[in-house]
Coordinates of C-alpha atoms in Angstrom, one line a residue:
X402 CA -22.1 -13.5 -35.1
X403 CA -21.5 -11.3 -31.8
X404 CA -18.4 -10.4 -30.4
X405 CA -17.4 -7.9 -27.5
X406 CA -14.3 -9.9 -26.3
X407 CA -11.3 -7.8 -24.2
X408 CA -8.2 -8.0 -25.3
X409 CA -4.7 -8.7 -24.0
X410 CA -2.6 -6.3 -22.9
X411 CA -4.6 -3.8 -25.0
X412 CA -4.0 -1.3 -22.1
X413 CA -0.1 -2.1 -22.8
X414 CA 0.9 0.1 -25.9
X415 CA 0.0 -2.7 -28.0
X416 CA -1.7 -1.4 -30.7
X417 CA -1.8 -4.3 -32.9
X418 CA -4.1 -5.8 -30.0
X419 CA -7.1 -3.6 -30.7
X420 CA -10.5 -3.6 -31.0
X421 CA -11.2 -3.7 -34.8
X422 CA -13.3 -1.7 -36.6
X423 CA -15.5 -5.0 -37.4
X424 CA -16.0 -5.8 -33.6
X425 CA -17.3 -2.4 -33.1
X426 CA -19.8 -3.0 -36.0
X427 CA -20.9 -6.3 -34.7
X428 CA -22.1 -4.9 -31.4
X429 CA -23.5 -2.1 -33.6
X430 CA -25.8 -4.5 -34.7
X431 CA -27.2 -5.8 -31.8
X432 CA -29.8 -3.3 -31.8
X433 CA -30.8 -4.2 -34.3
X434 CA -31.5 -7.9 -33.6
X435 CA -33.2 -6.9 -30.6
X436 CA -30.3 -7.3 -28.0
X437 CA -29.5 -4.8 -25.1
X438 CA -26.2 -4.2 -24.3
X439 CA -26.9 -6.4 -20.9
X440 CA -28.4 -9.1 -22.8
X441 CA -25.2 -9.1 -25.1
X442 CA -23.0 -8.8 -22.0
X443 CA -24.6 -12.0 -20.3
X444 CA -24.8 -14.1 -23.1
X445 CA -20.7 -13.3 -23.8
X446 CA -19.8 -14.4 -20.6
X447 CA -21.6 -16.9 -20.7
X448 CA -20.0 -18.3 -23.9
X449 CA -16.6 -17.0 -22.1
X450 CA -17.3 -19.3 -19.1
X451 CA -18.4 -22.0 -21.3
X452 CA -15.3 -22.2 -23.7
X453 CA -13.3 -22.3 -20.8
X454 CA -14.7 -24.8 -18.6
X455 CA -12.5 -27.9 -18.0
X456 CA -9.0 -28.7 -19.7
X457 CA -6.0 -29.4 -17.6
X458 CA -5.9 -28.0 -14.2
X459 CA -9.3 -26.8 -14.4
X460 CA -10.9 -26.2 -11.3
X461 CA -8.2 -27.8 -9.3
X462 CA -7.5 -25.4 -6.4
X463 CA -9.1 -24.7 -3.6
X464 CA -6.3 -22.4 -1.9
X465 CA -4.2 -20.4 -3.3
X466 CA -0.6 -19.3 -1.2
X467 CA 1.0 -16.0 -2.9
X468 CA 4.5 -15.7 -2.3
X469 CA 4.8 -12.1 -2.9
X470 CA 9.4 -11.0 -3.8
X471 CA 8.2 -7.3 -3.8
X472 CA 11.3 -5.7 -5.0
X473 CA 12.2 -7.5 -8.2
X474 CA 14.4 -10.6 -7.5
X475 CA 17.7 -11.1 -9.7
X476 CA 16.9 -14.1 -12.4
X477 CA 20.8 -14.2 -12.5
X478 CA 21.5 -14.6 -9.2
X479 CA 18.9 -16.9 -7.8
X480 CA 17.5 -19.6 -10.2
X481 CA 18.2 -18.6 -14.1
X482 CA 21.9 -18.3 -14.0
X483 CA 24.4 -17.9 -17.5
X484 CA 28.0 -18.9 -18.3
X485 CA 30.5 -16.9 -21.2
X486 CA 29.0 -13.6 -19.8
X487 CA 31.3 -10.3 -19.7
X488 CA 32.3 -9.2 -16.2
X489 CA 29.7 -6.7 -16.0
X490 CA 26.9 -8.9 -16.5
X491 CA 27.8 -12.6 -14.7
X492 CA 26.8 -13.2 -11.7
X493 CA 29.3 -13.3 -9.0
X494 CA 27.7 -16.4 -7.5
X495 CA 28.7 -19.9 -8.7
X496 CA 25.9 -22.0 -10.8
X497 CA 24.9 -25.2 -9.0
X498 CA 22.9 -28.7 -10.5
X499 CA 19.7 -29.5 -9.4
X500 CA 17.2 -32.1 -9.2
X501 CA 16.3 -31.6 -12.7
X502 CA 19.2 -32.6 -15.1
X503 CA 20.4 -29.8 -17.3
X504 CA 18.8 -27.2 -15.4
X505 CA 20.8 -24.7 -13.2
X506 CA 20.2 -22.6 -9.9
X507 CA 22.8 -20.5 -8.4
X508 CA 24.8 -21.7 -4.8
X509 CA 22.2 -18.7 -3.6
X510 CA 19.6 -21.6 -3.4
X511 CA 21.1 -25.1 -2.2
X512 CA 17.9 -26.2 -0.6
X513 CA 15.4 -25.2 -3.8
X514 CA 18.0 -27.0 -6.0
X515 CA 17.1 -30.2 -4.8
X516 CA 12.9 -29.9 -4.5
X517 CA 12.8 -28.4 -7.6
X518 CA 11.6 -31.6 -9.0
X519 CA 8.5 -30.8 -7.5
X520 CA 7.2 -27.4 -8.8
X521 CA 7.1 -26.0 -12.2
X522 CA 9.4 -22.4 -13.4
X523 CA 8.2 -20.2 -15.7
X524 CA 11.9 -18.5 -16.9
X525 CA 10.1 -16.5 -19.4
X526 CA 7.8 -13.5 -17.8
X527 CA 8.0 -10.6 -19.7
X528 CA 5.8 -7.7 -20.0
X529 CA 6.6 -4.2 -22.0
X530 CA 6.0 -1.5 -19.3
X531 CA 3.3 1.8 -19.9
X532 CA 6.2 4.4 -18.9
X533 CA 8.5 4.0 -16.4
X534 CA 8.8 0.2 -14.7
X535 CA 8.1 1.4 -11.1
X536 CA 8.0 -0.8 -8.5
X537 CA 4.3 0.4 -7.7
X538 CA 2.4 0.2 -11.3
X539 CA 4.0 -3.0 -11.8
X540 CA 2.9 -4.3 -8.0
X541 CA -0.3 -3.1 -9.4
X542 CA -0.4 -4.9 -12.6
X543 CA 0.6 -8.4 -10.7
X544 CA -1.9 -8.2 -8.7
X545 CA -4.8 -7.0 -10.4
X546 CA -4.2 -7.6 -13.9
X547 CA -4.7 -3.9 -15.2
X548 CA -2.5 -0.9 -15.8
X549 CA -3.6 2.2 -13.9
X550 CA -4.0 5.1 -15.6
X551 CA -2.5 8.1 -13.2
X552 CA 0.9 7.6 -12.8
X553 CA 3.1 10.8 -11.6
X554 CA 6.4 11.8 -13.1
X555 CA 8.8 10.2 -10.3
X556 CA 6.5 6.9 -11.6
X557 CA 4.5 7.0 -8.1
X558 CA 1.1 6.2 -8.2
X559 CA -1.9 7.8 -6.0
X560 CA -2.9 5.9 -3.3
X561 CA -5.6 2.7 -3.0
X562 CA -8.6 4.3 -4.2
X563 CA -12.1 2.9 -4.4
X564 CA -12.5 2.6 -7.6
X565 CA -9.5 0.4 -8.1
X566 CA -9.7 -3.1 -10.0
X567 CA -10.0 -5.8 -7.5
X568 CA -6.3 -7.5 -6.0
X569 CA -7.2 -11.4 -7.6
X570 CA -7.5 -12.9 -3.8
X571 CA -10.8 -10.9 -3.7
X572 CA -11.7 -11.5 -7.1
X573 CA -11.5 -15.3 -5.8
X574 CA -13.2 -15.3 -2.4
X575 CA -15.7 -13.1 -3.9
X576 CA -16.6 -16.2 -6.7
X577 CA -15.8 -19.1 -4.7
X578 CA -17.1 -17.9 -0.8
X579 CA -16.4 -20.2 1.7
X580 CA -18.7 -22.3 3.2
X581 CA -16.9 -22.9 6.6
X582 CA -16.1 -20.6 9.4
X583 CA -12.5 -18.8 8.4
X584 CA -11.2 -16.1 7.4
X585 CA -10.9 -16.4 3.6
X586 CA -8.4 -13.9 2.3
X587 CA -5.3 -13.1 4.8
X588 CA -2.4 -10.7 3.6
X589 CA 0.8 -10.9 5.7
X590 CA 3.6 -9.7 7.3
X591 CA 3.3 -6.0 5.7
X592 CA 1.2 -4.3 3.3
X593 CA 2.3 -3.9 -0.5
X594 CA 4.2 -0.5 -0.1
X595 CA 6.9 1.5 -2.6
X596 CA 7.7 4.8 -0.4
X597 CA 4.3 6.3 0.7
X598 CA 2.2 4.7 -1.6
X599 CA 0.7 1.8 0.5
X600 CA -1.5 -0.8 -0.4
X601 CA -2.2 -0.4 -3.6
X602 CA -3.3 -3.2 -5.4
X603 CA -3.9 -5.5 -2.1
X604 CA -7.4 -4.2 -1.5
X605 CA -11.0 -5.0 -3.3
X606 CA -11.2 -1.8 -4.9
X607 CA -14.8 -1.7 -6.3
X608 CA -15.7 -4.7 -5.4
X609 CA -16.3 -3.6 -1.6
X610 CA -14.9 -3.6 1.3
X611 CA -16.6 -7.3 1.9
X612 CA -13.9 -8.7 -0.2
X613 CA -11.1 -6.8 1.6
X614 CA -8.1 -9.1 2.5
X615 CA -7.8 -9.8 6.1
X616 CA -4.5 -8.2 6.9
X617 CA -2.2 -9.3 10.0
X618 CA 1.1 -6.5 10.2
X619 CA 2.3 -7.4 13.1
X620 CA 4.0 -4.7 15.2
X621 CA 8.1 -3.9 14.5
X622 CA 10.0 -2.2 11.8
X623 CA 11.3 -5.0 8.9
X624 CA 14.4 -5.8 10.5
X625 CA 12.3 -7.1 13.7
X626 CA 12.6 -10.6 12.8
X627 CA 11.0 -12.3 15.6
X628 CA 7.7 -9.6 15.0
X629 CA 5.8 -13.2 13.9
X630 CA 6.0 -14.2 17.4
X631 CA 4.2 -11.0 18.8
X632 CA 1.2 -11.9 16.7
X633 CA -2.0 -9.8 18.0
X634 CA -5.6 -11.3 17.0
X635 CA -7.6 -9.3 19.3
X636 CA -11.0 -9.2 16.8
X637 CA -10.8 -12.9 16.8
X638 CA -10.9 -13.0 20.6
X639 CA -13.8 -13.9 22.8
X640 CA -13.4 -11.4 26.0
X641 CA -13.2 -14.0 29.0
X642 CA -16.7 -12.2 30.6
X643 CA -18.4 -13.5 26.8
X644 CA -18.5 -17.0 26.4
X645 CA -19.8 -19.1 23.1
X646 CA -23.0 -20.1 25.1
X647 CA -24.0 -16.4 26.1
X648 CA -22.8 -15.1 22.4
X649 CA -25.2 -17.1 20.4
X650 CA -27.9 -16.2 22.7
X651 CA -27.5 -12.4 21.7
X652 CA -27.9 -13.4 18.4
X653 CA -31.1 -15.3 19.1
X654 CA -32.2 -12.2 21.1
X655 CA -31.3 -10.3 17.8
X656 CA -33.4 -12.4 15.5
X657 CA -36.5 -12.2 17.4
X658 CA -36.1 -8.0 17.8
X659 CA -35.3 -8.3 14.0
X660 CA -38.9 -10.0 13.3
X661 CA -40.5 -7.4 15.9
X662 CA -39.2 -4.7 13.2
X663 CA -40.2 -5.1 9.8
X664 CA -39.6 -1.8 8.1
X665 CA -36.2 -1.2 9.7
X666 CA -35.8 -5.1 8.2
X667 CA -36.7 -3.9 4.4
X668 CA -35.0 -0.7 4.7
X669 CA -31.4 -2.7 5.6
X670 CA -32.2 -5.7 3.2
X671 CA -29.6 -4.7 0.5
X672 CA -26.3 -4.1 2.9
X673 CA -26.9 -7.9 4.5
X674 CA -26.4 -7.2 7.4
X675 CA -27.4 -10.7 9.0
X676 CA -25.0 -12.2 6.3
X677 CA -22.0 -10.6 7.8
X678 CA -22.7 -10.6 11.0
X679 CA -23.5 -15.1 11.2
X680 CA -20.5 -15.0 9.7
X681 CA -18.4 -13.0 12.1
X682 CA -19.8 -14.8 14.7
X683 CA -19.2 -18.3 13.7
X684 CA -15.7 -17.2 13.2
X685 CA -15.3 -16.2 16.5
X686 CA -16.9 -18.8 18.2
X687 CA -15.4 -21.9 16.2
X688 CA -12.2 -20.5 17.1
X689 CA -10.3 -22.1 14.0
X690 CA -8.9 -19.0 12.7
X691 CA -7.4 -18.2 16.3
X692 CA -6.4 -21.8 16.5
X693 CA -4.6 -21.5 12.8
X694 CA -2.2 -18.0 14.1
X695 CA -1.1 -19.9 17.0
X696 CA 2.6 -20.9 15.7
X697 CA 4.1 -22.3 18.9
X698 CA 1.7 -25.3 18.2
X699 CA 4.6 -26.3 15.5
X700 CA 7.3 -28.4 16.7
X701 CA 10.9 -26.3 16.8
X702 CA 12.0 -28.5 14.1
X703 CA 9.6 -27.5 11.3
X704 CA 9.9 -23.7 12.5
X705 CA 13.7 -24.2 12.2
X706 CA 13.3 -25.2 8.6
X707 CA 11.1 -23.2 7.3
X708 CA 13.3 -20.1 8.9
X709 CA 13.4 -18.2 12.2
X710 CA 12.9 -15.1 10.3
X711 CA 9.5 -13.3 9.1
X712 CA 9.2 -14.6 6.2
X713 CA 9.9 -17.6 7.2
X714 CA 7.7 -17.5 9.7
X715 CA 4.9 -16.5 7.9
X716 CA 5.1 -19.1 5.0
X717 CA 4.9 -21.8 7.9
X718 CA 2.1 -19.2 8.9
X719 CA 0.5 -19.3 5.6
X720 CA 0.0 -23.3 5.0
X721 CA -1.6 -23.5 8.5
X722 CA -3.6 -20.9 7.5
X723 CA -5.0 -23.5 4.6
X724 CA -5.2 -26.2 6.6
X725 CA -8.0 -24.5 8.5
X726 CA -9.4 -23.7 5.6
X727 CA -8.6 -19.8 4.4
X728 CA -9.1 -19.7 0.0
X729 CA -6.5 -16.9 -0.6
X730 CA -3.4 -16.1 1.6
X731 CA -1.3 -13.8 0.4
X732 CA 2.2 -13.5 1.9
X733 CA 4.1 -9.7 1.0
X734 CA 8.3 -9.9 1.2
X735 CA 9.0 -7.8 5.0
X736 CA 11.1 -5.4 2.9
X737 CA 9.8 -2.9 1.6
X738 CA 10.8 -2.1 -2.2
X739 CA 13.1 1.0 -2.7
X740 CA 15.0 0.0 0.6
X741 CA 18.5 -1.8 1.5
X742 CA 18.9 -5.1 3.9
X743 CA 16.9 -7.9 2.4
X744 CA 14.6 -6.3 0.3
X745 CA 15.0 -7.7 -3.2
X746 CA 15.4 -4.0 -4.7
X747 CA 19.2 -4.5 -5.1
X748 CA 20.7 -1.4 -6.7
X749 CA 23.6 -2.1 -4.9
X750 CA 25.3 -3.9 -2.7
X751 CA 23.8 -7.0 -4.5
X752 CA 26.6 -9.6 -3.5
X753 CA 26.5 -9.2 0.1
X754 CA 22.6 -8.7 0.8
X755 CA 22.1 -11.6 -1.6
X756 CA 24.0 -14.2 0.0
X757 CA 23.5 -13.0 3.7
X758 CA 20.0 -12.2 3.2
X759 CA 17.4 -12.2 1.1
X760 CA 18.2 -15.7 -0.7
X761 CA 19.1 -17.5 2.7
X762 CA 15.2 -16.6 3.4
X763 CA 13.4 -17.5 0.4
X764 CA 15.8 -20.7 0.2
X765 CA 14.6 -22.1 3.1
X766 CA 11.3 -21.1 3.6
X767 CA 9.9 -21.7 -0.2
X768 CA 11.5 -25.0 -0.1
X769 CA 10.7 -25.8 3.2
X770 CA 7.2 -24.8 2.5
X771 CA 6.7 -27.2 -1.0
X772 CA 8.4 -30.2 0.8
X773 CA 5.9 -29.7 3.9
X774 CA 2.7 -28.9 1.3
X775 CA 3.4 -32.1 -0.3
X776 CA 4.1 -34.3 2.0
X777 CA 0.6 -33.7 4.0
X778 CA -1.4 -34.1 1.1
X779 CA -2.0 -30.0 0.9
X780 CA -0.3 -29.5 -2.8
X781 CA -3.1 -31.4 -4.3
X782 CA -5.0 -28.9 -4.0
X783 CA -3.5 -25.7 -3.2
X784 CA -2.0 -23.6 -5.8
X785 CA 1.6 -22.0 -4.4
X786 CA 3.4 -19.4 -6.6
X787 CA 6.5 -17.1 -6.4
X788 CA 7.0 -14.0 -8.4
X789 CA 7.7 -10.2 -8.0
X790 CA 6.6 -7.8 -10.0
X791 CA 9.7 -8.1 -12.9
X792 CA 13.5 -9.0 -12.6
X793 CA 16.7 -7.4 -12.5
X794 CA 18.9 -6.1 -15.5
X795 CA 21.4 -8.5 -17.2
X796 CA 23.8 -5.7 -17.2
X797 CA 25.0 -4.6 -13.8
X798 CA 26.0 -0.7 -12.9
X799 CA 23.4 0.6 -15.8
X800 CA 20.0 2.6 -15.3
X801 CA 16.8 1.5 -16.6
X802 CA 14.3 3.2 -14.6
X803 CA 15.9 6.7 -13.2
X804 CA 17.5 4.9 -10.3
X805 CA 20.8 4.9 -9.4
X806 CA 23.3 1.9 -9.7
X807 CA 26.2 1.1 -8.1
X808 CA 28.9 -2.1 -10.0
X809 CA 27.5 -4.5 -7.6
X810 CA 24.0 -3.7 -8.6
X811 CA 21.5 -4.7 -11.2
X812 CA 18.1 -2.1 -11.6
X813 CA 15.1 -3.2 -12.7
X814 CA 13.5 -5.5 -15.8
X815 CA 10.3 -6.7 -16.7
X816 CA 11.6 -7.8 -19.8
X817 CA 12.7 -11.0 -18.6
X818 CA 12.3 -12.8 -15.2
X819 CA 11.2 -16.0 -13.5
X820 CA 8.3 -17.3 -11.9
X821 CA 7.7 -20.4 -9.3
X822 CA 4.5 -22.4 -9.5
X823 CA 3.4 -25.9 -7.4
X824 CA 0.4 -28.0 -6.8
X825 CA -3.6 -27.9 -8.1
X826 CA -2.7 -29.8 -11.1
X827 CA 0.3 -27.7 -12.2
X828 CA 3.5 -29.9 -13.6
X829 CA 6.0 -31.1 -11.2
X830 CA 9.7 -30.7 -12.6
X831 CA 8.7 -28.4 -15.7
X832 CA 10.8 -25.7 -17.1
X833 CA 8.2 -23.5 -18.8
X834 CA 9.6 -20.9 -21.5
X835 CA 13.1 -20.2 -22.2
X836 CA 15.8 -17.0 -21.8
X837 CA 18.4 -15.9 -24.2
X838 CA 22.1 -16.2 -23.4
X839 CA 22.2 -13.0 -20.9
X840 CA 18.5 -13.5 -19.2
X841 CA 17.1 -10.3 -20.8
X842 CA 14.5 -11.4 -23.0
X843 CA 12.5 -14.6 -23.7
X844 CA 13.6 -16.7 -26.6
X845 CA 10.4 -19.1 -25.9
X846 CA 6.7 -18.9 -24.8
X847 CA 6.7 -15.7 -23.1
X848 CA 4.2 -15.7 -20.2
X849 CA 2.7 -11.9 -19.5
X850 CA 1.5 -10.9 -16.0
X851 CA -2.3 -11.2 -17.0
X852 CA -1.6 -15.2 -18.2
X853 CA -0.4 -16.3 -14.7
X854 CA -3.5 -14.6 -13.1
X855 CA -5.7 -16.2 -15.8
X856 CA -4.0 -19.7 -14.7
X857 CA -4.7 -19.0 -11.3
X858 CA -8.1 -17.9 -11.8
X859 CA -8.6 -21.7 -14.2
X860 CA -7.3 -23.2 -11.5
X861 CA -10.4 -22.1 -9.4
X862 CA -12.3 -23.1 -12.2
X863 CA -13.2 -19.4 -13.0
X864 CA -13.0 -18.3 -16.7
X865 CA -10.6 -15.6 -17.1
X866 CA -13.2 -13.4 -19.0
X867 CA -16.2 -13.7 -16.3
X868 CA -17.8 -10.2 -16.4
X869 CA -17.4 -8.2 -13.0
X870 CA -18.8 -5.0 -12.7
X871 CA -16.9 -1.8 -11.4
X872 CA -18.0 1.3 -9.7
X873 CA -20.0 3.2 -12.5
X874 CA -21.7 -0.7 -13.2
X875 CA -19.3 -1.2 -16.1
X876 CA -18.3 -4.4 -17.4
X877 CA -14.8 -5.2 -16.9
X878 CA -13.0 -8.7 -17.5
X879 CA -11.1 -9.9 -14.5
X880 CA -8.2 -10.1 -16.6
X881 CA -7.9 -10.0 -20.4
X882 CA -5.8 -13.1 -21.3
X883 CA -6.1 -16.7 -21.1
X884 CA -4.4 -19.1 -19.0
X885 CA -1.5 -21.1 -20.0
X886 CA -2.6 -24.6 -20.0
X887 CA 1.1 -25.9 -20.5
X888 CA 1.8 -25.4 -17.1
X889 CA -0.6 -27.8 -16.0
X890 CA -0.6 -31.7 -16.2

């Protein structure tokens, strides 16, 4: 009997989740039945892959849409409000019904509370944080999976590096390449950013620069809220002196210099050169990627809806993205955490910016963006989710992190905080999990970080465990946990 199998959240202060002294002497003993450490390695992904293949929702997406609420949305304010609080925890914003009988959003979110028949809410993520609960380890955890291990005393963490586990969107395009000329891992409006750290998390790390997102920041600061319009795609642009015809026939002439040059061919075998560079043309020339950022092709009504603002904007950005095909589009809040206005990060000022700003936004354009989805067919198979990286505190005016409060201000919480999933096979008009009476902890099925990447990855029909392998050639798990198949139908 073999076993080398990660284990959840082991990297989390959970010591109880650790590798046993048995599992170390069962890959002792490998040796001694004539297995390498490779060999052992193959054959337990193998079995990993194997145990996981099919089930509900396997293998269901083909797209994935991120909505990314960098900042820590309020639970209590948008879509997980209580009643018989004290002062100092209730929200200030009434509790409205909703599609879903029972089941109660805040007035913050007229327009989700009646689509939310369609998509399923996870009320119970919860993770325990490895030191302080920064904005940038936990952007880091969402979106790779892992904790990092270098994190300063302010709770800063150094900057994207190499060596970096993979954000999931490369992970995905890496396993499941696309067979059809687009680009097939965007990242919009603005990179993933707490003070000067930017970026980390939202690139490939060891996987390669290959597997880097494709990143459109258009030009303006994040109150410029017409920045979507200004979109510049200059790579994807034939020069009016190149056309198609005359492109592919440098090409041609490339391919017969190529066969003229053998040795330079066998020394430049392993970087692939010809790989990347058919598929950079095809892209340019098919001209569906250029076709797919052109907005004013939409009629004024559906950009209305889904929001003349940029995140609005880029939601209505991101589905015709799919529609020409991309796998993985990830779109970042245009606030940047630790900031005031509409970023999510509300230590104070929480009842203004919240009605004004920030849930007027998501309101529209994450509703909009379901209704639209589902109505052209596209939810069948494209997976959309909406999370940040944890919640807000249940009581307001109180510091959990270091920060400052102010009354009309909540800091943050992974302890407790809700999630938004829709399409590939997941449940339409499902509460998953359940909060206590003030929102600060889960009373049922808790759903970690890791689990909702492991769904997304089953969704792809990729087991959670398949072996990667990192810088120094070591075997890492994309993410150690296992999907939660409740959330699928």
């Amino acid at each position: 009997m073999l076993s080398f199998k990660g284990f959840k959240a082991k990297d989390l202060c959970d010591p109880h989740l650790s590798p046993t002294r048995r599992t170390f002497l069962r890959v002792g003993g490998c040796g001694m039945l004539g297995l390498s450490l490779p060999s052992l390695l193959k054959m337990q992904n193998a079995a990993a892959s194997e145990k996981h293949v099919g089930g509900p929702g396997w293998g269901k997406a083909k797209s994935i849409i991120l909505l990314y609420l960098q900042g820590g949305p309020s639970q209590l304010d948008l879509w997980d409000p209580k009643e018989n609080l004290p002062d100092n925890a209730k929200s200030v914003f009434k509790p409205i019904s909703t599609k879903i009988p029972g089941v109660k959003f805040t007035e913050n979110l007229p327009q989700l509370s009646q689509v939310n028949d369609r998509f399923t809410m996870i009320r119970s993520m919860s993770y325990t944080p490895n030191g302080l609960f920064n904005h940038t380890a936990a952007i880091y955890q969402m979106m790779t999976g892992y904790t990092t291990d270098k994190v300063s005393p302010s709770g800063q963490l150094e900057p994207p590096s190499p060596k970096d586990f993979p954000n999931f969107g490369s992970n995905i395009v890496k396993m499941r390449p696309l067979d059809e000329p687009m680009l097939p891992f965007v990242m919009l409006p603005r990179p993933l950013q707490e003070s000067n750290v930017v970026g980390k998390g939202g690139t490939a790390g060891f996987l390669g620069k290959a597997f880097d997102p494709y990143t459109l920041y258009p030009d303006g600061d994040d109150m410029d809220m017409d920045k979507m319009s200004r979109i510049k795609i200059d790579d994807l642009q034939l020069r009016p002196e190149v056309f198609s015809v005359r492109l592919q026939r440098r090409a041609r002439l490339r391919d017969l210099l190529n066969a003229q040059m053998p040795q330079i061919n066998e020394a430049v075998e392993s970087f692939e050169l010809d790989q990347y560079y058919d598929q950079a043309l095809s892209l340019i020339v098919s001209g569906r990627a250029r076709d797919a950022f052109n907005l004013s092709a939409e009629s004024d009504e559906i950009r209305d809806a889904y929001g003349r603002n940029t995140f609005g904007q880029s939601c209505l950005l991101a589905r015709r993205l799919v529609e020409a095909g991309t796998r993985v589009v990830e779109v970042i809040w245009p606030k940047v955490a630790n900031s005031d206005n509409h970023s999510w990060d509300h230590h104070t000022g929480l009842s203004k910016r919240m009605k004004d700003q920030s849930a007027p936004m998501l309101d529209s354009a994450l509703s909009t963006l379901i209704t639209d989805m589902d109505t052209r067919g596209l939810l069948e198979d494209t997976l959309v989710v909406a999370v940040g990286e944890f919640g807000r505190s249940p009581q307001r005016g109180v510091s959990t992190s270091g920060n400052n409060n102010s009354d009309d201000g909540r800091d943050h919480w992974p302890y407790c905080y809700t999630a938004v999933m829709a399409g590939a096979g997941t449940k339409r008009g499902y509460i998953h999990g359940k909060s206590d009476k003030t929102a600060s902890a889960p009373l049922e099925n808790p759903v970690h970080p890791a689990e909702l990447l492991a769904t997304i990855y089953h969704s792809f029909g990729i087991a959670p465990e398949t072996i990667v392998y990192n810088h120094l050639n070591q075997p890492r798990e994309l993410v150690k946990a296992e999907a939660i198949s409740a959330l699928m139908a």
